[in-house]
C-alpha cells in the first residue's frame, strides 16, 4: 500500500476516528433513552458557547498539554510512561511545599519556584522506574503504574499526617498565601474583557504552550532530542552511533516526569490554591490518549488536549444539565481513545484503499 | 565447483524438461503490467511469459522494479494496468491469499518465520485444517518427509526455527510454499544470506523442483546465479523489461550491459598496495557473549596504512564480533578482553571510551554489516541519518540547537557527489533501495576522512552498478593511505579487493593468505576450519598446535 498523503494522515484519519467515536457515543446515549443531539448541543453549549465554558475547557486543556507532552517525550525514546498520574501528584506536592515553605515576594517568582519544584518532584518520582529501566531493563510500563499507587498513598500520608493544618477535617494542605495566586483569565488585562467572571483557566496555559514549543525544539532541533529519537527508533543504530542508552533513557524519562509534574502548577497553584487528595484527577491517564491522538507531536498534543478539555468540560455539563450521568464523559473519552488510538489502523487501512483507487483515474484517462 | 554445473541449461541433458511445455499455456504470463508510485513508474508495460517447468531469472539493479513486479504477482500491490495470466487464465491477484490460491508461493529475502516455533508449526501456520492442530501437524509431518525425499529439502520437522542455520530456514520457507500447493515459486534474492555451498545446494533443490514440473521465478542481481541456475532470464532496467534471453545463449557481460545500460567492468582493477606503518593492532581479542559463550577467541591482527585486510569466513564465525569490538558496538552483557592499540595508543575495550562515538573520534570509521539495524535508522530521513554518529559535530551546532539546515545541505551535497538516487534528502531512509542506502552510509563514513575504516558486507543486497562504484571507492580510499578492514562473506569480493586475507572460523583466525598466491580452494578449506598447512594428517602426532 502506498502511504497516505500527509494531510490525510494528519487531519482526515483523526477526523474520521472522531466521527466514529461520536457515532458510537450517540448510540450509547440513545440506548439510555436520551437524545444524542441534545447531548451534543449541551456539550458544545457548556464548553464552547460561554465564557465560563471556555474558562473551564482551557483550564483542562492546560493540564492535558503537560501530561500529553510527558507521554510524547517518553514515546520518542520508545518508552511508554504511563505513570503521569503519580508524577503529577508528586509535582503537586512539590508545588505545595514550594508555596507553603518559601515566602515568595511576588507570584511571578512563586510561579518560577513552584514550576521548578513541580518538575523536580515529577522527575524524581520517575527516576527510580527510569533507572530500573535503563540499568536493569525492568519494564517502564509496569514500574510506573505501580508507582502511581505508591504516589497516591504517599500523598495521602503527607496530607493527613504532615501537611494538614491543625484542626482541619479534610485531607488537604493549608491554603497558599493569597498573593501567590496565579492570575486567572478574568484577572489578566485584555483577557478580562472576554472573561467577565472568575474562571479556573490561568496563566499556566501560556506555560503549557511554551512547554510544547520547547519540547518541539528539543525533539527535532537539538542533539538530545536526536539521541532520544534515535534510541527510540533503533537500539542497534544507537549503539552503532555511540548514543549511550542508559543516559539517553534517563534523560528522556526525567524530562517526561518533569512535564507530568508541571501539570500541577495549573490545578494546585492556579486553581485550588492548596493541595488536595486527588489533585491530578486522572489527567495523567488522559495524557496517554492526548499523546496518541496528537500523534506524539507537540502541536498535535495541544490540539488533542483541547479536544479532551472540551470533552471533560462538556461532559460535566451533561451531568448538570441532562439526565445523562457525568460518567458519560468517561465513556466518550474511552471511545475516543479506542477509535483514535487502538483502532487507528482500521481507519487508516480503509482510507489507504480509497486513496489507492483515487489517483488511478487520471492516469487511466490519460492513457485512454 | 558444483557437481551439476553441466546440467544448467534449459532442456539440458536427457531432456529433463517435459516437452509438454510446448503445448501447455505458460505458467505465468504478464501483459503490459504498469505500476506507479506517485511520479515514479516502478513498472512500465512489463510483459513476459514463463513456460511451465522452467527456472526463469529476473535480473536488474536495485530499483529496477523487480521487487515491485513480484509484489504485484504475490498480491501485495495492485497493478495500475495490465493483466496476469496464470496457466493461461486471467487471474486477479488483489491479495496474497488469492495468489496462494492461484498456486503462487513466495520465498522472501527476509524470512517470515516464527523463531520459537518448530519447523512443522511454521509450515502449517496460517494453513491449519481446523481449530485443533493435531491433524494438520500429522499431515504436515507426512508430506514434509515426502517432500524432503523428493526434493532434497531435508529439515528436522521438530527443530526450532531459531536453532536452524539460515540455509535451513530458507528450506522451511520453500516447504511452506510447497505445503500450500504452490506450483509457481518466487524467490526474492534467495542467496543474499547464504554461504556459497548453501547457495549451490539451493540451486540443486530448485532444479529438482523444476524437473518435477514446478515453475520457478528467481529474482537476483547476481549474474553468476542467473548463469548457473536459470533457463531463461528477463532483464529489467528502470521499470522496463529490456530483454528476455535464453541463458544458454547469453553471457554475464551481455546481461550486465543490459542491466546497467552501458558496459560494466566486472573485474576490479587496482594497483599493488603500498603498505605504510601499522595503524591498528589487536592482540588476543576475546569476546564472551551474555550466555558465556566465547564468540571470539584470541584474535590478533595488524592493520597497516594503505592496505585492505580482508576477513573471509562463513557468516557467524566471529567476524561480526570482531567488528563490534573494533567499532565500539559491544553490548553491556558481553565481556571483552585483549589489547587494542591505535597508532601506539591503547584503546579501551569496554566501558567509557569504548563506544562508537569514541572510536569515531579516535579516527575509526565504520560501515556496519547490518545497515538496516545499525548503519541507518530506517524511519529517519536521509538527512537525519547523515548525523548518525556525528550528532555532536560542532559544524552542525547552533547554540543549544542543531543546525538542521546545515545537515540538510550537507546531505544534499553528498547525494550529488555520491550519486544517491532519488536525491531527495527529506525521504525516509527506508524508501531508498539497498544500494542507495549503502551509499548513504558510505558517503557519511568515507567523508569523515577516518584513518581506519571498518567495512562489513559492503555490497550485500547492492546492485552491480553500485558494487562497481563502491569497490572503486574502497580502493581509492586505500590509495589515499587509509587502512581498511573489510569483512565480507562474498569470497569474490574478498579475493578481488584485499591485499591480505585473514580467514576466520569458529571465532579464530585460521590463517592469513596473500590473494596473489592463494586459491579459492585454499581459502575455502580455511573457512571450513581445515588448516591445510598441515596436510600430512594421517596420524596426528599428539595434540595439534591449532585447534580445529
Tab-separated table of C-alpha atoms in Angstrom, chain A residues 121-333:
chain	number	residue	atom	x	y	z
A	121	UNK	CA	9.338	16.263	42.094
A	122	UNK	CA	7.803	14.761	38.958
A	123	UNK	CA	11.260	13.883	37.633
A	124	UNK	CA	12.276	12.472	40.988
A	125	UNK	CA	9.222	10.245	41.020
A	126	UNK	CA	10.096	8.690	37.677
A	127	UNK	CA	13.792	8.486	38.487
A	128	UNK	CA	13.563	5.090	40.138
A	129	UNK	CA	11.498	3.426	37.379
A	130	UNK	CA	13.724	5.132	34.828
A	131	UNK	CA	16.878	3.871	36.463
A	132	UNK	CA	15.429	0.370	36.728
A	133	UNK	CA	14.517	0.514	33.050
A	134	UNK	CA	17.858	1.880	31.903
A	135	UNK	CA	20.053	-0.328	34.034
A	136	UNK	CA	18.065	-3.464	34.652
A	137	UNK	CA	15.550	-3.494	31.826
A	138	UNK	CA	12.554	-3.542	34.204
A	139	UNK	CA	9.620	-2.597	32.068
A	140	UNK	CA	8.721	1.049	32.464
A	141	UNK	CA	5.003	0.384	31.973
A	142	UNK	CA	4.883	-1.955	34.945
A	143	UNK	CA	7.042	0.128	37.239
A	144	UNK	CA	5.431	3.484	36.508
A	145	UNK	CA	1.932	2.149	37.001
A	146	UNK	CA	2.952	0.668	40.338
A	147	UNK	CA	4.499	3.968	41.270
A	148	UNK	CA	1.115	5.592	40.686
A	149	UNK	CA	-0.286	3.678	43.654
A	150	UNK	CA	2.712	4.468	45.788
A	151	UNK	CA	2.319	8.131	44.879
A	152	UNK	CA	-1.338	8.138	45.875
A	153	UNK	CA	-0.534	6.573	49.236
A	154	UNK	CA	2.430	8.818	49.819
A	155	UNK	CA	0.347	11.860	49.044
A	156	UNK	CA	-2.412	10.751	51.373
A	157	UNK	CA	0.130	10.217	54.125
A	158	UNK	CA	1.606	13.650	53.546
A	159	UNK	CA	-1.801	15.299	53.552
A	160	UNK	CA	-3.186	13.509	56.578
A	161	UNK	CA	-0.125	13.365	58.774
A	162	UNK	CA	2.166	16.165	57.692
A	163	UNK	CA	0.570	18.951	55.685
A	164	UNK	CA	-2.910	19.032	57.210
A	165	UNK	CA	-3.298	22.188	59.288
A	166	UNK	CA	-4.200	21.708	62.941
A	167	UNK	CA	-7.880	21.087	63.421
A	168	UNK	CA	-8.736	20.671	59.773
A	169	UNK	CA	-11.043	17.791	58.946
A	170	UNK	CA	-10.270	17.108	55.298
A	171	UNK	CA	-7.022	15.669	53.976
A	172	UNK	CA	-5.630	18.737	52.318
A	173	UNK	CA	-2.848	21.210	52.880
A	174	UNK	CA	-3.242	24.709	54.210
A	175	UNK	CA	-4.212	27.377	51.724
A	176	UNK	CA	-1.329	29.010	49.920
A	177	UNK	CA	-0.799	32.738	50.641
A	178	UNK	CA	-3.374	34.655	48.635
A	179	UNK	CA	-0.779	36.874	46.984
A	180	UNK	CA	0.734	33.798	45.333
A	181	UNK	CA	-2.481	33.018	43.423
A	182	UNK	CA	-1.812	32.932	39.712
A	183	UNK	CA	-3.768	35.441	37.615
A	184	UNK	CA	-6.847	33.845	36.158
A	185	UNK	CA	-8.059	34.824	32.717
A	186	UNK	CA	-10.594	37.162	34.236
A	187	UNK	CA	-7.754	38.948	36.023
A	188	UNK	CA	-5.483	39.409	33.036
A	189	UNK	CA	-5.813	42.820	31.391
A	190	UNK	CA	-7.220	42.338	27.904
A	191	UNK	CA	-8.440	38.813	28.504
A	192	UNK	CA	-10.713	40.048	31.245
A	193	UNK	CA	-12.918	41.575	28.556
A	194	UNK	CA	-13.599	38.052	27.285
A	195	UNK	CA	-13.898	36.510	30.716
A	196	UNK	CA	-16.040	38.732	32.906
A	197	UNK	CA	-16.488	36.200	35.697
A	198	UNK	CA	-13.957	34.051	37.536
A	199	UNK	CA	-12.723	31.045	35.583
A	200	UNK	CA	-10.143	28.418	36.526
A	201	UNK	CA	-8.086	28.964	33.358
A	202	UNK	CA	-4.940	30.845	34.323
A	203	UNK	CA	-1.518	31.928	33.155
A	204	UNK	CA	-0.289	28.343	33.325
A	205	UNK	CA	-1.823	27.875	29.874
A	206	UNK	CA	0.947	30.054	28.472
A	207	UNK	CA	3.495	27.986	30.363
A	208	UNK	CA	1.976	24.873	28.768
A	209	UNK	CA	2.128	26.357	25.276
A	210	UNK	CA	5.728	27.389	25.903
A	211	UNK	CA	6.481	23.858	27.072
A	212	UNK	CA	5.017	22.500	23.834
A	213	UNK	CA	7.302	24.778	21.855
A	214	UNK	CA	10.323	23.813	23.938
A	215	UNK	CA	9.567	20.115	23.522
A	216	UNK	CA	9.221	20.578	19.781
A	217	UNK	CA	12.628	22.268	19.687
A	218	UNK	CA	14.054	19.619	21.956
A	219	UNK	CA	12.860	16.691	19.881
A	220	UNK	CA	13.598	17.953	16.392
A	221	UNK	CA	16.168	20.663	16.795
A	222	UNK	CA	18.533	19.522	19.493
A	223	UNK	CA	21.141	16.846	19.933
A	224	UNK	CA	19.397	15.481	22.986
A	225	UNK	CA	16.197	15.081	21.013
A	226	UNK	CA	18.066	13.462	18.146
A	227	UNK	CA	19.555	10.935	20.538
A	228	UNK	CA	16.219	10.279	22.171
A	229	UNK	CA	14.539	9.648	18.840
A	230	UNK	CA	17.439	7.584	17.523
A	231	UNK	CA	17.325	5.335	20.567
A	232	UNK	CA	13.573	5.059	20.285
A	233	UNK	CA	13.679	4.050	16.641
A	234	UNK	CA	16.633	1.707	16.616
A	235	UNK	CA	18.634	0.454	19.527
A	236	UNK	CA	21.167	-1.109	17.184
A	237	UNK	CA	21.751	2.126	15.340
A	238	UNK	CA	22.016	3.991	18.633
A	239	UNK	CA	24.689	1.559	19.813
A	240	UNK	CA	26.473	1.919	16.483
A	241	UNK	CA	26.369	5.698	16.767
A	242	UNK	CA	27.654	5.641	20.320
A	243	UNK	CA	24.469	7.043	21.822
A	244	UNK	CA	24.566	5.866	25.423
A	245	UNK	CA	21.312	4.017	26.090
A	246	UNK	CA	21.394	4.499	29.868
A	247	UNK	CA	21.988	8.217	29.728
A	248	UNK	CA	19.505	8.780	26.930
A	249	UNK	CA	16.817	6.687	28.601
A	250	UNK	CA	17.291	8.570	31.846
A	251	UNK	CA	17.213	11.937	30.102
A	252	UNK	CA	14.032	11.187	28.197
A	253	UNK	CA	12.204	9.807	31.199
A	254	UNK	CA	13.291	12.553	33.559
A	255	UNK	CA	12.005	15.131	31.091
A	256	UNK	CA	8.805	13.131	30.796
A	257	UNK	CA	8.347	13.009	34.551
A	258	UNK	CA	9.135	16.699	34.889
A	259	UNK	CA	6.432	17.569	32.342
A	260	UNK	CA	3.875	15.447	34.151
A	261	UNK	CA	4.844	17.148	37.392
A	262	UNK	CA	4.449	20.580	35.840
A	263	UNK	CA	0.791	19.867	35.305
A	264	UNK	CA	0.240	20.509	38.998
A	265	UNK	CA	1.154	24.151	38.641
A	266	UNK	CA	-2.105	24.518	36.766
A	267	UNK	CA	-4.514	22.834	39.130
A	268	UNK	CA	-2.792	23.083	42.520
A	269	UNK	CA	-1.384	26.574	42.307
A	270	UNK	CA	-3.527	28.052	39.551
A	271	UNK	CA	-6.905	26.816	40.728
A	272	UNK	CA	-7.212	25.064	44.084
A	273	UNK	CA	-4.707	27.191	45.950
A	274	UNK	CA	-3.920	24.213	48.190
A	275	UNK	CA	-3.004	20.575	47.763
A	276	UNK	CA	-5.946	18.197	47.677
A	277	UNK	CA	-6.049	14.426	47.790
A	278	UNK	CA	-6.799	13.522	44.231
A	279	UNK	CA	-5.069	16.513	42.745
A	280	UNK	CA	-4.227	15.085	39.323
A	281	UNK	CA	-7.829	13.930	38.787
A	282	UNK	CA	-6.969	11.458	36.034
A	283	UNK	CA	-5.165	13.973	33.851
A	284	UNK	CA	-2.102	11.727	33.905
A	285	UNK	CA	-4.018	8.976	32.173
A	286	UNK	CA	-5.777	11.289	29.762
A	287	UNK	CA	-2.289	12.418	28.725
A	288	UNK	CA	-1.802	8.989	27.163
A	289	UNK	CA	-4.852	9.474	24.970
A	290	UNK	CA	-3.808	13.019	24.173
A	291	UNK	CA	-0.377	11.877	23.031
A	292	UNK	CA	-1.882	9.048	20.990
A	293	UNK	CA	-4.364	11.307	19.323
A	294	UNK	CA	-1.819	14.094	18.882
A	295	UNK	CA	0.486	11.681	17.025
A	296	UNK	CA	3.215	12.402	19.548
A	297	UNK	CA	3.817	15.802	18.088
A	298	UNK	CA	3.619	18.856	20.371
A	299	UNK	CA	1.245	20.685	18.042
A	300	UNK	CA	-0.972	17.618	17.818
A	301	UNK	CA	-0.802	17.305	21.591
A	302	UNK	CA	-2.019	20.883	22.019
A	303	UNK	CA	-4.952	20.266	19.674
A	304	UNK	CA	-5.803	16.916	21.211
A	305	UNK	CA	-5.549	18.419	24.702
A	306	UNK	CA	-8.111	20.975	23.634
A	307	UNK	CA	-10.408	18.236	22.355
A	308	UNK	CA	-10.158	16.358	25.613
A	309	UNK	CA	-10.618	19.594	27.508
A	310	UNK	CA	-13.827	20.051	25.574
A	311	UNK	CA	-14.993	16.518	26.352
A	312	UNK	CA	-14.116	16.946	30.003
A	313	UNK	CA	-15.960	20.225	30.384
A	314	UNK	CA	-18.821	19.304	28.057
A	315	UNK	CA	-19.164	16.007	29.876
A	316	UNK	CA	-19.574	17.639	33.270
A	317	UNK	CA	-22.131	19.949	31.690
A	318	UNK	CA	-24.011	16.832	30.588
A	319	UNK	CA	-24.126	15.753	34.194
A	320	UNK	CA	-25.526	19.091	35.303
A	321	UNK	CA	-27.981	19.800	32.541
A	322	UNK	CA	-29.333	16.424	31.440
A	323	UNK	CA	-30.358	13.105	32.853
A	324	UNK	CA	-27.188	11.696	31.346
A	325	UNK	CA	-24.790	10.851	34.170
A	326	UNK	CA	-21.449	12.644	34.298
A	327	UNK	CA	-19.735	9.276	33.848
A	328	UNK	CA	-20.741	9.599	30.208
A	329	UNK	CA	-17.611	11.658	29.708
A	330	UNK	CA	-15.535	8.647	30.682
A	331	UNK	CA	-17.441	6.674	28.051
A	332	UNK	CA	-16.743	9.362	25.460
A	333	UNK	CA	-13.090	9.532	26.423
